[in-house]
């Protein structure tokens, strides 16, 4: 069993913690550099990316997060997390950390009322994983070093670069645990 962390500044971190516990992992909420240093893997959850950027700054977490990613420990980023990890954010442009060489357009899968659930294309590398989109970012460009793990109607929705796996959707809100298991294994 490994001790995993969920960044718990804002947004949907609790559902990720439950998903990881379903797989048998111990989970800590992470709000400080010391808490981050104590975990072996990290989830960057859904939420509001503009708010996350403000809180990451206020809690002085940018440098510790960069060091965590550089250490090679597994990271799963969903929705807002994907936006934070992207190389470039458009619609509108905003700061991001550049851990995954993709361009994402915010809120481009539709507004909150257009939230929807479906499954990934069956020929996806991870198979037909459960998808739930909530004001989700759309991946507009995928760099050459980036692996596409799942597509939806031919568009990339789950990508991986090195130790960072990032999805436009919310795997923690479906019954399917295969995305969490693919990143962190089973506890
Ligand atoms: N629309 C949000 C943003 O731009 C992300 C939505 C989500 O994480 N469910 O930050």
Short mmCIF file of C-alpha atoms and ligand atoms in Angstrom, two decimals:
data_model
loop_
_atom_site.label_atom_id
_atom_site.label_comp_id
_atom_site.label_asym_id
_atom_site.label_seq_id
_atom_site.Cartn_x
_atom_site.Cartn_y
_atom_site.Cartn_z
CA UNK A 1 0.00 0.00 0.00
CA UNK A 2 1.39 3.38 -0.88
CA UNK A 3 0.49 6.67 0.77
CA UNK A 4 -0.97 8.98 -1.85
CA UNK A 5 -1.97 12.64 -1.69
CA UNK A 6 -4.77 14.70 -3.16
CA UNK A 7 -4.18 18.42 -3.51
CA UNK A 8 -6.95 19.72 -1.26
CA UNK A 9 -7.00 23.48 -1.84
CA UNK A 10 -10.34 23.62 -3.66
CA UNK A 11 -12.64 21.56 -5.86
CA UNK A 12 -13.34 17.83 -6.11
CA UNK A 13 -10.52 16.33 -4.06
CA UNK A 14 -12.70 14.23 -1.75
CA UNK A 15 -14.10 12.03 -4.54
CA UNK A 16 -10.53 11.31 -5.68
CA UNK A 17 -9.57 10.34 -2.14
CA UNK A 18 -12.51 7.89 -2.06
CA UNK A 19 -11.55 6.44 -5.47
CA UNK A 20 -7.99 5.85 -4.28
CA UNK A 21 -9.21 4.28 -1.04
CA UNK A 22 -11.47 2.00 -3.13
CA UNK A 23 -8.24 0.72 -4.71
CA UNK A 24 -6.71 0.09 -1.28
CA UNK A 25 -4.41 3.10 -0.99
CA UNK A 26 -3.91 5.28 2.08
CA UNK A 27 -4.72 8.88 1.20
CA UNK A 28 -3.77 12.22 2.73
CA UNK A 29 -5.12 15.65 1.89
CA UNK A 30 -2.22 17.88 0.83
CA UNK A 31 -2.17 21.62 1.56
CA UNK A 32 1.46 22.22 2.57
CA UNK A 33 4.94 21.45 1.27
CA UNK A 34 5.52 19.12 4.22
CA UNK A 35 2.35 17.17 3.47
CA UNK A 36 3.40 16.92 -0.18
CA UNK A 37 6.83 15.63 0.78
CA UNK A 38 5.19 12.77 2.71
CA UNK A 39 3.28 11.19 -0.20
CA UNK A 40 4.33 8.84 -3.00
CA UNK A 41 1.87 10.05 -5.63
CA UNK A 42 -0.48 12.99 -6.12
CA UNK A 43 -3.85 13.87 -7.62
CA UNK A 44 -4.50 17.37 -8.95
CA UNK A 45 -8.31 17.39 -8.87
CA UNK A 46 -11.03 19.18 -10.77
CA UNK A 47 -12.11 22.59 -9.60
CA UNK A 48 -11.51 26.09 -10.86
CA UNK A 49 -8.07 26.56 -12.35
CA UNK A 50 -7.99 30.33 -11.78
CA UNK A 51 -8.75 29.76 -8.08
CA UNK A 52 -6.17 26.98 -7.93
CA UNK A 53 -3.48 29.29 -9.32
CA UNK A 54 -4.26 31.88 -6.65
CA UNK A 55 -4.25 29.29 -3.84
CA UNK A 56 -1.07 27.55 -5.06
CA UNK A 57 0.60 30.94 -4.92
CA UNK A 58 -0.86 31.82 -1.50
CA UNK A 59 0.18 28.45 -0.02
CA UNK A 60 3.66 28.73 -1.66
CA UNK A 61 3.16 25.40 -3.37
CA UNK A 62 4.44 26.06 -6.90
CA UNK A 63 8.10 25.18 -6.22
CA UNK A 64 7.21 22.09 -4.13
CA UNK A 65 4.80 20.92 -6.84
CA UNK A 66 7.47 21.42 -9.52
CA UNK A 67 9.95 19.46 -7.42
CA UNK A 68 7.38 16.69 -6.86
CA UNK A 69 6.77 16.31 -10.61
CA UNK A 70 10.51 16.43 -11.30
CA UNK A 71 11.04 13.62 -8.76
CA UNK A 72 9.21 11.22 -11.07
CA UNK A 73 6.46 10.23 -8.62
CA UNK A 74 3.12 9.52 -10.32
CA UNK A 75 0.68 12.38 -10.77
CA UNK A 76 -2.93 12.20 -11.98
CA UNK A 77 -4.46 15.51 -13.04
CA UNK A 78 -8.12 15.83 -13.96
CA UNK A 79 -9.98 18.67 -15.66
CA UNK A 80 -8.75 21.76 -13.78
CA UNK A 81 -5.63 19.67 -13.03
CA UNK A 82 -5.07 19.13 -16.75
CA UNK A 83 -5.34 22.89 -17.30
CA UNK A 84 -2.66 23.49 -14.65
CA UNK A 85 -0.33 20.88 -16.20
CA UNK A 86 -0.69 21.99 -19.82
CA UNK A 87 2.05 23.71 -21.80
CA UNK A 88 -0.46 26.23 -23.11
CA UNK A 89 -3.95 27.34 -22.08
CA UNK A 90 -6.31 29.26 -24.35
CA UNK A 91 -9.84 30.59 -24.19
CA UNK A 92 -8.75 32.60 -22.28
CA UNK A 93 -4.96 32.24 -21.98
CA UNK A 94 -3.65 31.82 -18.43
CA UNK A 95 -0.58 30.64 -16.57
CA UNK A 96 0.15 26.91 -16.51
CA UNK A 97 3.06 24.74 -15.36
CA UNK A 98 4.01 23.04 -18.64
CA UNK A 99 4.36 19.45 -17.41
CA UNK A 100 2.39 17.99 -20.32
CA UNK A 101 3.03 19.30 -23.83
CA UNK A 102 -0.58 19.95 -24.82
CA UNK A 103 -2.64 23.02 -25.60
CA UNK A 104 -6.02 23.08 -23.86
CA UNK A 105 -9.05 25.31 -24.35
CA UNK A 106 -10.95 25.90 -21.11
CA UNK A 107 -14.65 25.05 -20.81
CA UNK A 108 -14.67 23.86 -24.42
CA UNK A 109 -16.75 20.68 -23.86
CA UNK A 110 -19.70 22.91 -22.94
CA UNK A 111 -21.11 24.70 -19.92
CA UNK A 112 -22.09 23.17 -16.57
CA UNK A 113 -25.63 22.41 -17.82
CA UNK A 114 -24.09 20.48 -20.72
CA UNK A 115 -22.20 18.10 -18.41
CA UNK A 116 -22.39 14.57 -19.80
CA UNK A 117 -21.32 10.99 -19.17
CA UNK A 118 -20.17 8.46 -21.76
CA UNK A 119 -17.34 6.01 -22.40
CA UNK A 120 -14.06 6.47 -24.25
CA UNK A 121 -13.61 5.12 -27.76
CA UNK A 122 -13.23 1.32 -27.51
CA UNK A 123 -9.89 1.40 -29.35
CA UNK A 124 -8.39 3.73 -26.70
CA UNK A 125 -5.10 2.48 -25.23
CA UNK A 126 -6.81 2.20 -21.82
CA UNK A 127 -10.03 0.83 -23.33
CA UNK A 128 -13.55 2.28 -23.03
CA UNK A 129 -13.00 4.03 -19.70
CA UNK A 130 -15.89 5.88 -18.07
CA UNK A 131 -16.00 9.59 -18.90
CA UNK A 132 -17.79 12.44 -17.17
CA UNK A 133 -17.28 15.94 -18.53
CA UNK A 134 -18.05 19.03 -16.41
CA UNK A 135 -17.08 22.35 -18.01
CA UNK A 136 -14.16 20.36 -19.31
CA UNK A 137 -11.10 21.59 -21.16
CA UNK A 138 -10.59 20.37 -24.70
CA UNK A 139 -7.15 19.15 -25.75
CA UNK A 140 -6.44 21.02 -28.98
CA UNK A 141 -2.83 20.05 -29.59
CA UNK A 142 -0.74 17.08 -28.46
CA UNK A 143 3.07 17.35 -28.52
CA UNK A 144 5.28 14.58 -29.87
CA UNK A 145 6.41 13.38 -26.43
CA UNK A 146 2.85 12.88 -25.25
CA UNK A 147 1.07 9.52 -25.26
CA UNK A 148 -2.70 9.49 -25.80
CA UNK A 149 -4.30 6.96 -23.44
CA UNK A 150 -7.95 7.59 -24.30
CA UNK A 151 -9.93 9.35 -26.99
CA UNK A 152 -13.58 10.36 -27.27
CA UNK A 153 -15.01 10.56 -30.78
CA UNK A 154 -11.42 10.60 -31.99
CA UNK A 155 -10.30 13.49 -29.77
CA UNK A 156 -7.68 12.99 -27.04
CA UNK A 157 -9.20 13.12 -23.52
CA UNK A 158 -6.50 11.36 -21.46
CA UNK A 159 -2.80 11.92 -22.08
CA UNK A 160 0.49 11.04 -20.42
CA UNK A 161 3.91 12.60 -20.47
CA UNK A 162 6.47 10.91 -18.26
CA UNK A 163 5.04 10.54 -14.75
CA UNK A 164 2.10 12.92 -15.34
CA UNK A 165 -1.22 11.55 -16.59
CA UNK A 166 -3.87 14.17 -17.33
CA UNK A 167 -7.51 13.88 -18.33
CA UNK A 168 -10.18 16.31 -19.45
CA UNK A 169 -12.87 14.34 -17.61
CA UNK A 170 -13.67 13.21 -14.05
CA UNK A 171 -12.81 9.51 -13.55
CA UNK A 172 -13.40 9.92 -9.80
CA UNK A 173 -17.11 10.58 -10.39
CA UNK A 174 -17.73 7.41 -12.41
CA UNK A 175 -17.73 3.84 -11.07
CA UNK A 176 -14.74 2.97 -13.27
CA UNK A 177 -11.48 2.91 -11.30
CA UNK A 178 -9.26 1.96 -14.24
CA UNK A 179 -7.72 5.43 -14.68
CA UNK A 180 -6.67 5.66 -11.01
CA UNK A 181 -5.42 2.05 -11.18
CA UNK A 182 -3.43 2.77 -14.35
CA UNK A 183 -1.60 5.61 -12.61
CA UNK A 184 -1.20 4.34 -9.05
CA UNK A 185 -1.82 0.60 -9.25
CA UNK A 186 -3.88 -1.17 -6.63
CA UNK A 187 -3.00 -0.81 -2.96
N1 LIG B 1 -13.76 24.99 -16.07
C1 LIG B 1 -12.81 24.74 -15.03
C2 LIG B 1 -11.55 25.59 -15.21
O1 LIG B 1 -11.38 26.21 -16.21
C3 LIG B 1 -12.43 23.28 -14.94
C4 LIG B 1 -13.66 22.47 -14.69
C5 LIG B 1 -13.46 21.26 -13.84
O2 LIG B 1 -12.39 21.04 -13.26
N2 LIG B 1 -14.53 20.50 -13.69
O3 LIG B 1 -10.76 25.64 -14.32
#
